[in-house]
Amino acid sequence: MRWKSLLWQRASVVVFPWFAVVALGVSLFVGRHVRGVRLQPDLDRASPSTFRVSLDTTKGSIVIDVTRAWAPHGADRFYRLVQGGYYDDNRFFRVVKQQWAQFGINGDPKVANEWRGRTIADDPPKQSNVRGTVTFAFAVPNGRATQVYIALADLSARQDLQGFVPFGRVTAGMEVADALNSEYGETAGGGIRGGKQQPLFDRGTAYLDREFPRLDRIVRATVVP
C-alpha cells in the first residue's frame, strides 16, 4: 500500500500544477473578458444604423437610442465599447445639475490607459446638444476616445460651436440621469480639459471609492435587441 501512496504523491506533484495553470489561464481570460478584453487594438467596425443601449445604474435604468448617421465614428466607438464591457462598473465621476452627467474612464487603470490614446476622427455636427443627447467628450480635435456625457439641459448654445457632436439620445430614464448624485460636481475628476483626471487613470475605482464613495455608477451597459 505504501508504494501506492508514494505513486499518488508523485502524480499529484505533476498533475496539480497542470490543473493550476489551466485554472489560472481561464481565470485571467474570463476576468479580462469581463473587464473589456474583447476590445482588441483593431479598427472600430461599423455599428448598426440604429441601436439601443441600456445603462443599468445604481439609480435605475437609462435607455439611449443611437443613430449612426448623426455621428458615424462616435456611434461605432460607443457600440464597440458597450459590447466589450468597457463601461461596466464605471462611475459617473462628473455630474453637475442642469449641465451634464459624464462617465467613461474604466475602473481598471490598465484598461483605462490602454484606451485613453485610442482616439477617433471628428464627426461633422448634425445634431444640437439639447437636453437628453449623448455625446463624446474631448479636449483636442480628433481626440474622442471613451468619455461620454448626457446633457441634463439644453447645452446647444455652449457646446455646438465647440464641436461636440451627439450620437444618441436618452429615450427613457431621463429622470434617472437627473437624479444621479451631483454632490461632488467637478471635484471627482471634472472634464478632460480641466486637467484633474490623472488620479482616475492612475488609481481607478479604488481611488474614487475612497475619496468619493457616494458616486453613482453603471452596473452594466448592454446593447438591447
Coordinates of C-alpha atoms in Angstrom, one line a residue, residues 90-96 100-106 137 146-148 180-181 184-192 196-197 200-201 207-208 212 215-217:
N90 CA -18.0 52.9 -14.4
R91 CA -18.6 55.8 -12.0
F92 CA -20.4 58.9 -13.0
F93 CA -17.5 61.0 -11.9
R94 CA -18.7 64.3 -13.2
V95 CA -22.3 65.2 -12.5
V96 CA -23.4 68.8 -12.4
W100 CA -24.1 67.0 -17.6
A101 CA -23.5 63.6 -16.3
Q102 CA -20.2 62.2 -17.5
F103 CA -18.7 58.7 -17.4
G104 CA -16.2 56.6 -19.4
I105 CA -13.0 56.1 -17.5
N106 CA -12.7 52.4 -16.9
A137 CA -16.2 64.5 -24.6
T146 CA -14.1 56.7 -24.3
Q147 CA -15.6 59.5 -22.2
V148 CA -19.3 60.3 -22.7
L180 CA -27.5 60.9 -10.3
N181 CA -25.5 62.1 -7.3
Y184 CA -19.1 66.2 -5.9
G185 CA -19.7 68.3 -9.0
E186 CA -16.4 68.9 -10.8
T187 CA -14.2 67.7 -8.0
A188 CA -14.2 63.9 -8.6
G189 CA -12.3 64.3 -11.9
G190 CA -14.0 67.0 -13.8
G191 CA -13.8 67.4 -17.6
I192 CA -10.9 66.4 -19.8
K196 CA -7.7 66.9 -12.9
Q197 CA -8.4 63.4 -14.2
L200 CA -8.6 58.2 -12.1
F201 CA -6.2 56.9 -14.7
Y207 CA -9.4 56.0 -5.7
L208 CA -12.9 57.1 -6.5
F212 CA -15.9 60.0 -3.4
L215 CA -20.8 58.4 -6.7
D216 CA -23.4 56.6 -8.7
R217 CA -22.2 54.0 -11.2

